[in-house]
PDB file of C-alpha atoms and ligand atoms in Angstrom:
ATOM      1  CA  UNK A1253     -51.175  27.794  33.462  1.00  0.00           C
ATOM      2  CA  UNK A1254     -48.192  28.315  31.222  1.00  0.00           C
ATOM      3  CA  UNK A1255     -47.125  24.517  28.502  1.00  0.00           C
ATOM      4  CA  UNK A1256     -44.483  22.455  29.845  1.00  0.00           C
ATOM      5  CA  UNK A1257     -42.331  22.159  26.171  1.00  0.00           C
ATOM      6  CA  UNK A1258     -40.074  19.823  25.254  1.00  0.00           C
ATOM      7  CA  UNK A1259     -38.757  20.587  21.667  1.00  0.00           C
ATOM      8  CA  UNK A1260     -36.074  18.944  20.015  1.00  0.00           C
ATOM      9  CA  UNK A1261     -33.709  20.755  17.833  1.00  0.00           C
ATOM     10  CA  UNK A1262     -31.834  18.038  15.080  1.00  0.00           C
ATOM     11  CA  UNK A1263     -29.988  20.956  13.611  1.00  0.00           C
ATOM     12  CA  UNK A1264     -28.520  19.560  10.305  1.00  0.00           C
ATOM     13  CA  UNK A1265     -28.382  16.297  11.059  1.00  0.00           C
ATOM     14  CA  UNK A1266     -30.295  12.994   9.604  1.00  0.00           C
ATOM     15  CA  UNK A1267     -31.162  12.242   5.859  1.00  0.00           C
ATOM     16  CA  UNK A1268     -34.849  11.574   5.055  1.00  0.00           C
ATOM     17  CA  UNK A1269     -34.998   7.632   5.994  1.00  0.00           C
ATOM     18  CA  UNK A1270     -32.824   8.353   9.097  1.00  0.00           C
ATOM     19  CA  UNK A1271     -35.335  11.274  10.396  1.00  0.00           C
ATOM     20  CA  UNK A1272     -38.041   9.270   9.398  1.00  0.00           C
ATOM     21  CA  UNK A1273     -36.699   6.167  11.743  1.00  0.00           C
ATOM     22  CA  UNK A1274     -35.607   8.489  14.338  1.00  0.00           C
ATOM     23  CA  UNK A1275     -38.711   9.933  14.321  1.00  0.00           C
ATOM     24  CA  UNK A1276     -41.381   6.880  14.225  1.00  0.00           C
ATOM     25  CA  UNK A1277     -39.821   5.654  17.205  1.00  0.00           C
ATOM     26  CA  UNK A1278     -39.548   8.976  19.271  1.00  0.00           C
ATOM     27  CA  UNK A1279     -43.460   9.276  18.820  1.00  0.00           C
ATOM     28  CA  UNK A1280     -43.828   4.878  19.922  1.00  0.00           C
ATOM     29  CA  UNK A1281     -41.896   6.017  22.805  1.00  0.00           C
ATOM     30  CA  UNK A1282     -43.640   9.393  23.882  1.00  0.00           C
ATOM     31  CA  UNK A1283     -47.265   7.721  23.058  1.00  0.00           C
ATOM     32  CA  UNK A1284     -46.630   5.137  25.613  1.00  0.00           C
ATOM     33  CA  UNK A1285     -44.634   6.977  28.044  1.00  0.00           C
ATOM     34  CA  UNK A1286     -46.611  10.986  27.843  1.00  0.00           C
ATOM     35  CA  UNK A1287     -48.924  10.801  30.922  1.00  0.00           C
ATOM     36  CA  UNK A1288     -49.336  14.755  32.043  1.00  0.00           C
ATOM     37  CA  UNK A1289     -50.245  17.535  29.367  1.00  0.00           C
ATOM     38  CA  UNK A1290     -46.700  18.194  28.361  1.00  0.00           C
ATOM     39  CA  UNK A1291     -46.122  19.199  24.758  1.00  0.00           C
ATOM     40  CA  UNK A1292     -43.587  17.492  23.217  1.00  0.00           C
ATOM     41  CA  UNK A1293     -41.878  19.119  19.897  1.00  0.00           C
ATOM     42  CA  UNK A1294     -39.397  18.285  17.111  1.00  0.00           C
ATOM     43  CA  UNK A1295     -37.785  20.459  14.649  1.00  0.00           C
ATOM     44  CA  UNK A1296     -36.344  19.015  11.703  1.00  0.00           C
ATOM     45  CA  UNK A1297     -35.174  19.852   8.636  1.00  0.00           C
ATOM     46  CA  UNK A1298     -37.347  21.045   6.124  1.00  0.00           C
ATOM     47  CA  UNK A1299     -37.355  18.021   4.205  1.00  0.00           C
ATOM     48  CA  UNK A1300     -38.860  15.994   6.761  1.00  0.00           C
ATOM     49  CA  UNK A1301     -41.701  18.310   7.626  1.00  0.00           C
ATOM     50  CA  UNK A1302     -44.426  17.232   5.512  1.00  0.00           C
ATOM     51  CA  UNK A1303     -44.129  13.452   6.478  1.00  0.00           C
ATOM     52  CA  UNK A1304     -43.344  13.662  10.241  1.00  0.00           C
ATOM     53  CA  UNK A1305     -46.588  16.076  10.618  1.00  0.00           C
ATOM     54  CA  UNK A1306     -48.246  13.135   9.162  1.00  0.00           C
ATOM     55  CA  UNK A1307     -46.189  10.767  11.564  1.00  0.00           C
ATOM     56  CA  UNK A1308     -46.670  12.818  15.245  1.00  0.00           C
ATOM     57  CA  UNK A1309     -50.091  13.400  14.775  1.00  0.00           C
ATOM     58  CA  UNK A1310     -51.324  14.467  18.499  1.00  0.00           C
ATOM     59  CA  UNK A1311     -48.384  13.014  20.018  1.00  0.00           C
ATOM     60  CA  UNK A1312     -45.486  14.976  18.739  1.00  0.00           C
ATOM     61  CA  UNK A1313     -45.646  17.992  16.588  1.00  0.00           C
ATOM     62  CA  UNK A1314     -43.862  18.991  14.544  1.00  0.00           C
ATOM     63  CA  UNK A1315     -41.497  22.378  13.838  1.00  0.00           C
ATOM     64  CA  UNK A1316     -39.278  23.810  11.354  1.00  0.00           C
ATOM     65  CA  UNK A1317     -36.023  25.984  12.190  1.00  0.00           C
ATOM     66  CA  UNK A1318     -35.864  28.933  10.334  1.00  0.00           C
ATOM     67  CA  UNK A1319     -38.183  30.911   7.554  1.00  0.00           C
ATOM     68  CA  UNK A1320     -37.411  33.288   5.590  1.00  0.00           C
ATOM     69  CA  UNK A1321     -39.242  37.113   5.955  1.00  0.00           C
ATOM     70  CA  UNK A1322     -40.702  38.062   3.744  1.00  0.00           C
ATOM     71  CA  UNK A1323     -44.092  36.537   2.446  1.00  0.00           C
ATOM     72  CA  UNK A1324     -42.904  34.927  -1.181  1.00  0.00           C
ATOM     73  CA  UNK A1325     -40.747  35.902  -4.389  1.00  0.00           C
ATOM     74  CA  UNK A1326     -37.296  35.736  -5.695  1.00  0.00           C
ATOM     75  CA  UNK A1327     -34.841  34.573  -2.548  1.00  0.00           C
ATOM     76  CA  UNK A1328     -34.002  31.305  -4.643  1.00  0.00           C
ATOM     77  CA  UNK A1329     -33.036  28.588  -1.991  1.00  0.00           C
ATOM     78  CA  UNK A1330     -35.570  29.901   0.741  1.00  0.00           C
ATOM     79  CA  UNK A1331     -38.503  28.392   2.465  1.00  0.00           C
ATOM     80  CA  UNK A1332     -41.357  30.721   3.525  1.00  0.00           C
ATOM     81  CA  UNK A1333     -43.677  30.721   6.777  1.00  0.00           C
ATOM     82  CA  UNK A1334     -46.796  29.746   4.455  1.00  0.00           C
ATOM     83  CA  UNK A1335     -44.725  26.610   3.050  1.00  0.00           C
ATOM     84  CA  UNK A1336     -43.454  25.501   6.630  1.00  0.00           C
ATOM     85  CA  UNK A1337     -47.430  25.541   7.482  1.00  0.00           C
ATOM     86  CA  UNK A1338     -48.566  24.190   4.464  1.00  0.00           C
ATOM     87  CA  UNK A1339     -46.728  20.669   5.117  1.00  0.00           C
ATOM     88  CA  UNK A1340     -48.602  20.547   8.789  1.00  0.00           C
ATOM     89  CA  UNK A1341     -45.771  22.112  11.188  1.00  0.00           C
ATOM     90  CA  UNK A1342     -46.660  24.701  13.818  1.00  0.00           C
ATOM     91  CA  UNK A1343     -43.695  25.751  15.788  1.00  0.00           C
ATOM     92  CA  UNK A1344     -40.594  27.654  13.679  1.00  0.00           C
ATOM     93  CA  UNK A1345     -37.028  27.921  15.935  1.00  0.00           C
ATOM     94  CA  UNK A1346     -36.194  31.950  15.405  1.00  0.00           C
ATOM     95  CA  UNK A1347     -33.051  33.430  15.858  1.00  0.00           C
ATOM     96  CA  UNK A1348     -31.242  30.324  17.224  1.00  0.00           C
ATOM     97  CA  UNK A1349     -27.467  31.378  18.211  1.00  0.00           C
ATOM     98  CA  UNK A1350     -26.452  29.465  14.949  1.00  0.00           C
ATOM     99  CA  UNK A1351     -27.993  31.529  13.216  1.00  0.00           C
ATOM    100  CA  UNK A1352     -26.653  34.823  14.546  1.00  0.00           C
ATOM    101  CA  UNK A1353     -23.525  33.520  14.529  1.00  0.00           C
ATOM    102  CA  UNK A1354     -23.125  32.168  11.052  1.00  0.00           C
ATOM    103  CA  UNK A1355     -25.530  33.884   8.995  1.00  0.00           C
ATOM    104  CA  UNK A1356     -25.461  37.447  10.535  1.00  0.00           C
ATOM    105  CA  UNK A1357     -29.114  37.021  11.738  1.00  0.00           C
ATOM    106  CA  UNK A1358     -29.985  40.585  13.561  1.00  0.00           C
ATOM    107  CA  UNK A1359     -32.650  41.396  15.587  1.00  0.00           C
ATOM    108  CA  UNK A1360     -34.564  43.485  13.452  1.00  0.00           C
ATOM    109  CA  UNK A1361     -34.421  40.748  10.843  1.00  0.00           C
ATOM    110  CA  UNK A1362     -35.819  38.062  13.595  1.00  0.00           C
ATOM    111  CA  UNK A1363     -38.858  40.712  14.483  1.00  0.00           C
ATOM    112  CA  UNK A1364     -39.626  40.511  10.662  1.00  0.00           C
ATOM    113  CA  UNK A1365     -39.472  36.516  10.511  1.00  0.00           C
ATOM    114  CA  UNK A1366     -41.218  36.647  14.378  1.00  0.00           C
ATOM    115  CA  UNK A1367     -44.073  38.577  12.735  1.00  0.00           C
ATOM    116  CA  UNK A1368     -44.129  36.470   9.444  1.00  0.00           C
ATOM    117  CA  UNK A1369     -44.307  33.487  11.531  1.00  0.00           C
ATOM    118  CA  UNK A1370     -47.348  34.694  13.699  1.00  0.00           C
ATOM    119  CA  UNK A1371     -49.209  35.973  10.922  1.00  0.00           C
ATOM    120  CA  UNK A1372     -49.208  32.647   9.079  1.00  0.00           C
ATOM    121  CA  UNK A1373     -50.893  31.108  12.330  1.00  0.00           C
ATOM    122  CA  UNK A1374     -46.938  29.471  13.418  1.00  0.00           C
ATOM    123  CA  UNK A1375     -45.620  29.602  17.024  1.00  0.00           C
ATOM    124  CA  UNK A1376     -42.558  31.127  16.861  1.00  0.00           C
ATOM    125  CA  UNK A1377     -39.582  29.721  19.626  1.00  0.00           C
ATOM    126  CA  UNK A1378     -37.394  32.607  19.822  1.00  0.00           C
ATOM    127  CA  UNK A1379     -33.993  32.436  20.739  1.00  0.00           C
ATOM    128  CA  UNK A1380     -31.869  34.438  23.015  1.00  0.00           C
ATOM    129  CA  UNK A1381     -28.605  34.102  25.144  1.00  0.00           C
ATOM    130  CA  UNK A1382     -25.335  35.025  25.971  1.00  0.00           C
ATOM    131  CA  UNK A1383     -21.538  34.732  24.564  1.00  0.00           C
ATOM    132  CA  UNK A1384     -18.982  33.180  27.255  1.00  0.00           C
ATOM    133  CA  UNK A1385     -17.287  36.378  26.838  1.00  0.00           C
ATOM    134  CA  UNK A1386     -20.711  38.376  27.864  1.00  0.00           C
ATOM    135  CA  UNK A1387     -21.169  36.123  30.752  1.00  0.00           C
ATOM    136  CA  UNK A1388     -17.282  36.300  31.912  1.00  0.00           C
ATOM    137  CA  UNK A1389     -18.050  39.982  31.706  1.00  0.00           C
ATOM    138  CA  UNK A1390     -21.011  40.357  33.504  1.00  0.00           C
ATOM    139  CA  UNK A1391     -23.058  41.996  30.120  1.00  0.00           C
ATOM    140  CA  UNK A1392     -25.428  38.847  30.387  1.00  0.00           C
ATOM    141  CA  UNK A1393     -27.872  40.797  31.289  1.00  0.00           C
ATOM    142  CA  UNK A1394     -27.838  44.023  29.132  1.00  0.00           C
ATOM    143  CA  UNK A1395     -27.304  41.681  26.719  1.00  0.00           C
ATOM    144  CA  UNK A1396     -30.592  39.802  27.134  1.00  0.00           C
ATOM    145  CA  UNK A1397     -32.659  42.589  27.723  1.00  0.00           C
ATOM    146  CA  UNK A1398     -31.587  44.554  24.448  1.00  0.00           C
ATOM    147  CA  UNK A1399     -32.544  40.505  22.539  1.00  0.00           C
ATOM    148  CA  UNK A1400     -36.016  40.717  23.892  1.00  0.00           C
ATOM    149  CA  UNK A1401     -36.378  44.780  23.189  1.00  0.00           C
ATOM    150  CA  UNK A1402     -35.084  44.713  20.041  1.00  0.00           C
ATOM    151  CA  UNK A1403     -36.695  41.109  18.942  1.00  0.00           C
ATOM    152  CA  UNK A1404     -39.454  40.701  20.365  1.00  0.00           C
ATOM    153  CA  UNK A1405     -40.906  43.506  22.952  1.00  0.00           C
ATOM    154  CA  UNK A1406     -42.752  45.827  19.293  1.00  0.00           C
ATOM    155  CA  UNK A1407     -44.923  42.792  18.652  1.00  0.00           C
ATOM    156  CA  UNK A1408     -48.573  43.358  20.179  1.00  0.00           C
ATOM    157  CA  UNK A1409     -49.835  42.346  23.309  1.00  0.00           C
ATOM    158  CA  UNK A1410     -51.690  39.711  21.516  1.00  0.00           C
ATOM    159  CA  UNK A1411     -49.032  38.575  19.457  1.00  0.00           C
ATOM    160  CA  UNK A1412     -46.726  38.044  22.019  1.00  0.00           C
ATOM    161  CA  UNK A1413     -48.730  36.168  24.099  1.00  0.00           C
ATOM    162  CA  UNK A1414     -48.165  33.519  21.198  1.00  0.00           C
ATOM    163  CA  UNK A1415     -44.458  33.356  21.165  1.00  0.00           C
ATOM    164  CA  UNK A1416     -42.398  30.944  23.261  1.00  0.00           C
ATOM    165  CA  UNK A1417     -39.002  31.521  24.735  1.00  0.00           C
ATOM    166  CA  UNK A1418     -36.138  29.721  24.528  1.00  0.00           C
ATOM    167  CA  UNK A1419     -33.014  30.942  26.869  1.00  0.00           C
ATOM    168  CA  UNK A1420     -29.979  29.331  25.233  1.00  0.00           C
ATOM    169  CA  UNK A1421     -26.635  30.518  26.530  1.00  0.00           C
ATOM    170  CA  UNK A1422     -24.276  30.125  23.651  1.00  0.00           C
ATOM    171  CA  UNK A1423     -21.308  28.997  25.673  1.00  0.00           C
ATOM    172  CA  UNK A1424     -23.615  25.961  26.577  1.00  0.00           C
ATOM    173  CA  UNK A1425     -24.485  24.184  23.409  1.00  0.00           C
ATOM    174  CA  UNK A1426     -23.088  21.403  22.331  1.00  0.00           C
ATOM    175  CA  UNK A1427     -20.438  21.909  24.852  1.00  0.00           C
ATOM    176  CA  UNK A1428     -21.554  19.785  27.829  1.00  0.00           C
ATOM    177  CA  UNK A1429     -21.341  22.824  29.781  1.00  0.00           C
ATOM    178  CA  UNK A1430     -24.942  23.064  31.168  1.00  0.00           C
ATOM    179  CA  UNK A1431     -25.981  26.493  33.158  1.00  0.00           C
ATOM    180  CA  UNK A1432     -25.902  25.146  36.507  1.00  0.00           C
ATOM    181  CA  UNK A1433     -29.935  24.916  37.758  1.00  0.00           C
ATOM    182  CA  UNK A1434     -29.257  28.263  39.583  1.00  0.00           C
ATOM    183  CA  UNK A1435     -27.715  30.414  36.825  1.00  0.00           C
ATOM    184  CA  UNK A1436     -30.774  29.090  34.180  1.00  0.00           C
ATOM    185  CA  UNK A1437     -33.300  30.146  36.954  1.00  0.00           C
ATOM    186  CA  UNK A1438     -31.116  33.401  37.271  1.00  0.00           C
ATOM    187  CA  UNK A1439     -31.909  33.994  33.817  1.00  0.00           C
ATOM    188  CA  UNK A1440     -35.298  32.602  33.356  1.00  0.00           C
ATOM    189  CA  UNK A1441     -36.669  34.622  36.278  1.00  0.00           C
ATOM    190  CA  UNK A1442     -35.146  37.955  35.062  1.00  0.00           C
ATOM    191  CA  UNK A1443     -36.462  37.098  31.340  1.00  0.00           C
ATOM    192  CA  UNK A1444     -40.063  37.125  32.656  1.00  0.00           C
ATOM    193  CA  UNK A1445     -39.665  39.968  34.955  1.00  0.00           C
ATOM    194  CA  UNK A1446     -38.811  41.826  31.389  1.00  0.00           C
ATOM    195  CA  UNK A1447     -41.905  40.224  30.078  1.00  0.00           C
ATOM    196  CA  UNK A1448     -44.164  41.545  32.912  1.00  0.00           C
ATOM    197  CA  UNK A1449     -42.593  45.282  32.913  1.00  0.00           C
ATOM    198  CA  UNK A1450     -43.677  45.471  29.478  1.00  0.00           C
ATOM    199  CA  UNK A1451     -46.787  43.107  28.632  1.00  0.00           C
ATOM    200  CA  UNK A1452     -47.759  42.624  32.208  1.00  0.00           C
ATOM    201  CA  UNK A1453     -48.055  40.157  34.645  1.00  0.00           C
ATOM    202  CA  UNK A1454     -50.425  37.823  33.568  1.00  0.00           C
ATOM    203  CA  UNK A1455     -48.425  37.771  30.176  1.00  0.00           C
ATOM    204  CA  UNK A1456     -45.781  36.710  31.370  1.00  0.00           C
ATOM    205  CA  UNK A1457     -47.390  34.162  33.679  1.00  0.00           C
ATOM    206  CA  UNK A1458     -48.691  32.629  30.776  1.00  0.00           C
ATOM    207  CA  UNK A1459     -45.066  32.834  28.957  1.00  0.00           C
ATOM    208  CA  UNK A1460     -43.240  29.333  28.574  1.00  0.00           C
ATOM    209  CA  UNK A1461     -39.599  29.628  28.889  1.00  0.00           C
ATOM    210  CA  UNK A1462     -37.173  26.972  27.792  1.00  0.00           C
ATOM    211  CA  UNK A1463     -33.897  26.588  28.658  1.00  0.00           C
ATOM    212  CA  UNK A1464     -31.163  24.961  26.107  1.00  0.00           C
ATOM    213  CA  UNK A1465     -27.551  23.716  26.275  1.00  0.00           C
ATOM    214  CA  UNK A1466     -26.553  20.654  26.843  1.00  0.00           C
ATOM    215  CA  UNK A1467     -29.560  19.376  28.580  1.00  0.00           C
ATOM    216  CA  UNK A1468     -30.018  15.811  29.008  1.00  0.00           C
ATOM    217  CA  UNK A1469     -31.847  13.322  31.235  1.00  0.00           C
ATOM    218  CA  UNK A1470     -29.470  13.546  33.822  1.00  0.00           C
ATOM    219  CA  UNK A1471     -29.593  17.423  34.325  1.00  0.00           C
ATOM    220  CA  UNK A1472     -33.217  17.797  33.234  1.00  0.00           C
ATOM    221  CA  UNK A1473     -34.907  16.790  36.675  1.00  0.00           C
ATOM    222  CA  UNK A1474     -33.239  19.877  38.698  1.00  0.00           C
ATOM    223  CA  UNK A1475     -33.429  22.365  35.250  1.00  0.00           C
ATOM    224  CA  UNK A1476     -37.087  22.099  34.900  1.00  0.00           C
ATOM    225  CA  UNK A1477     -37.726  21.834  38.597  1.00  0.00           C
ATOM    226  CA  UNK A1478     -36.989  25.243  38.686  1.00  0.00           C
ATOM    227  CA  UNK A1479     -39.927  28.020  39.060  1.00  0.00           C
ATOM    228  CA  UNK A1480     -39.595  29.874  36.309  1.00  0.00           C
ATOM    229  CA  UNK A1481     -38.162  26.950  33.671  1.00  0.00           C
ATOM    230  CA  UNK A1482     -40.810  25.538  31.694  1.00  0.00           C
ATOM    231  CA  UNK A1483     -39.335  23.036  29.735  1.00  0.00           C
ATOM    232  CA  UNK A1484     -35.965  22.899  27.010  1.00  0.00           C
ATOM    233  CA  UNK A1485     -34.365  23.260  23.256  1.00  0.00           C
ATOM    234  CA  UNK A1486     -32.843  20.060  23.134  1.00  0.00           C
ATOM    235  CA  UNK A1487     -30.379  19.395  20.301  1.00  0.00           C
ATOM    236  CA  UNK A1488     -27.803  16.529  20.774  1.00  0.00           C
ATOM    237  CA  UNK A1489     -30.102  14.448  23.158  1.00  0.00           C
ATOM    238  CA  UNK A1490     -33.113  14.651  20.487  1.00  0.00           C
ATOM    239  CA  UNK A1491     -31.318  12.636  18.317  1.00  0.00           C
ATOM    240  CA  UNK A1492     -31.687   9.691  21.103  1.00  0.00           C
ATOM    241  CA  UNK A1493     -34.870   8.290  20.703  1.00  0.00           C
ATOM    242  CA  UNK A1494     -34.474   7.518  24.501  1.00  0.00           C
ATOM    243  CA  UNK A1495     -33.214  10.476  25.437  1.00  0.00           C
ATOM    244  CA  UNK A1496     -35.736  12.402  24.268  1.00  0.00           C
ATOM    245  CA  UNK A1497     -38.673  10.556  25.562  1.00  0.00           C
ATOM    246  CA  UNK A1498     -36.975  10.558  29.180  1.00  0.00           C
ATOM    247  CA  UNK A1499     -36.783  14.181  28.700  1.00  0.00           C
ATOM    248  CA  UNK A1500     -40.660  14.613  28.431  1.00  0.00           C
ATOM    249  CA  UNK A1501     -41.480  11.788  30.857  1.00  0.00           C
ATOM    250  CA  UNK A1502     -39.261  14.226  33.364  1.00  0.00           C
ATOM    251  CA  UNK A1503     -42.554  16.075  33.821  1.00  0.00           C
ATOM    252  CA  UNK A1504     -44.336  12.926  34.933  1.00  0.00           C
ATOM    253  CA  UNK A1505     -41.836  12.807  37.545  1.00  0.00           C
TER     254      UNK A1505
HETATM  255  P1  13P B2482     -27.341  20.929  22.671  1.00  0.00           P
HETATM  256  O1  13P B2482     -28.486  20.340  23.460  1.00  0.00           O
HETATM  257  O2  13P B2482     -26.729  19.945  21.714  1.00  0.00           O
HETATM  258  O3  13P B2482     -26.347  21.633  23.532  1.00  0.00           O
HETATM  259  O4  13P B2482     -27.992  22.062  21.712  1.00  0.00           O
HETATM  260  C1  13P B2482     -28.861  22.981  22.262  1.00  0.00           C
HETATM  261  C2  13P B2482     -29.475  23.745  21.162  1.00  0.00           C
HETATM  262  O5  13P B2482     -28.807  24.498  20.463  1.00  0.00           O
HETATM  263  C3  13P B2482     -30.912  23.543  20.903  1.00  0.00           C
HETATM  264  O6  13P B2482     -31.405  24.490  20.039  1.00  0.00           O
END
């Protein structure tokens, strides 16, 4: 049986005490309200890694949102995959739409920081998902099939089997345009279909896929009622302690 995930995303957002208040009471609220086996997941800035992993114990763990590469040396400003696990995280967001967008990430470069994040025992939540302009133009699927080739589909059999997906459709987030329940499951089912042609069918049976974009408690019942959904990226509604723990009690549901 493939996780149910709920990860949170905060993005750039909330100084140390905030996160840490933000935080204590998202894992109050998930303790008392997590009934199934649903994993729930935030990913905060790097600053708050080390104490949240201390804070979530069991309940909530904890995940950064981007590493660099390569292993260690001179990149001054960067945080490696061995740091990240050294403070107690185990989930790393790769090649979120952000960070195509802004900082030129490529898919070559997110196999390298997909393998640098398996290797240092991390799960890696890898990103993909269309442009409105790819989806007006009907690309959305070429477009998601070359993400998963070229990202993801050279890792080993074994390796793979680690990594979770994350569908994000960039014309969705932070826009209150959600993918209607239908065009997610349009997506997610064709995603794992990909998976099975190349890793086979019990691979991608076993493969949790998220969806993200403006998914909230109100849309959340009918996204991850869907077959092939198994759970979301959250960004603006983590930052609700309430929010968020209605979005993992939607499993209980
Ligand atoms: P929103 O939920 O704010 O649309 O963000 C989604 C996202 O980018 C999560 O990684």
């Amino acid at each position: 049986m493939r996780k149910k995930i709920v990860a949170g995303n905060w993005k750039m957002n909330m100084d140390y005490a905030e996160g840490i208040s933000l935080f204590s009471e998202i894992v109050n609220m998930v303790r008392d309200e997590q009934k199934g086996d649903q994993v729930a997941v935030i990913c905060a800035p790097y600053i708050h890694l080390n104490s949240l992993a201390k804070l979530g114990g069991n309940t909530v763990k904890i995940g950064a949102q981007n590493c660099h590469q390569n292993e260690s040396g001179a990149y001054t400003g960067e945080i490696s995959a061995k740091m990240v696990k050294s403070v107690g995280a185990e989930y790393v967001i790769v090649g979120h739409s952000e960070r195509r967008q802004y900082y030129a990430e490529s898919d070559a470069l997110l196999l390298e920081k997909t393998n640098i994040v398996l290797k240092n025992n991390l799960i890696p939540i890898f990103c993909i998902g269309e442009t409105l302009d790819e989806r007006n133009n009907g690309s959305y699927f070429d477009i998601i099939k070359s993400q998963l080739t070229n990202g993801l589909f050279s890792l080993s059999e074994d390796d793979f089997s680690k990594v979770i997906v994350a569908y994000e459709p960039v014309w969705a987030i932070g826009t209150g345009l959600t993918a209607s329940s239908a065009q997610a499951q349009e997506v997610h089912a064709f995603i794992r279909q990909q998976i099975q042609a190349q890793y086979g069918e019990a691979v991608a049976q076993n493969t949790s896929i998220l969806y993200g974009g403006s998914c909230n408690p109100k849309n959340a019942e009918e996204l991850f009622s869907q077959q092939d959904i198994d759970g979301g990226l959250i960004g603006g509604a983590s930052l609700k302690s309430r929010d968020f723990t209605d979005l993992v009690k939607t499993f209980n549901s």
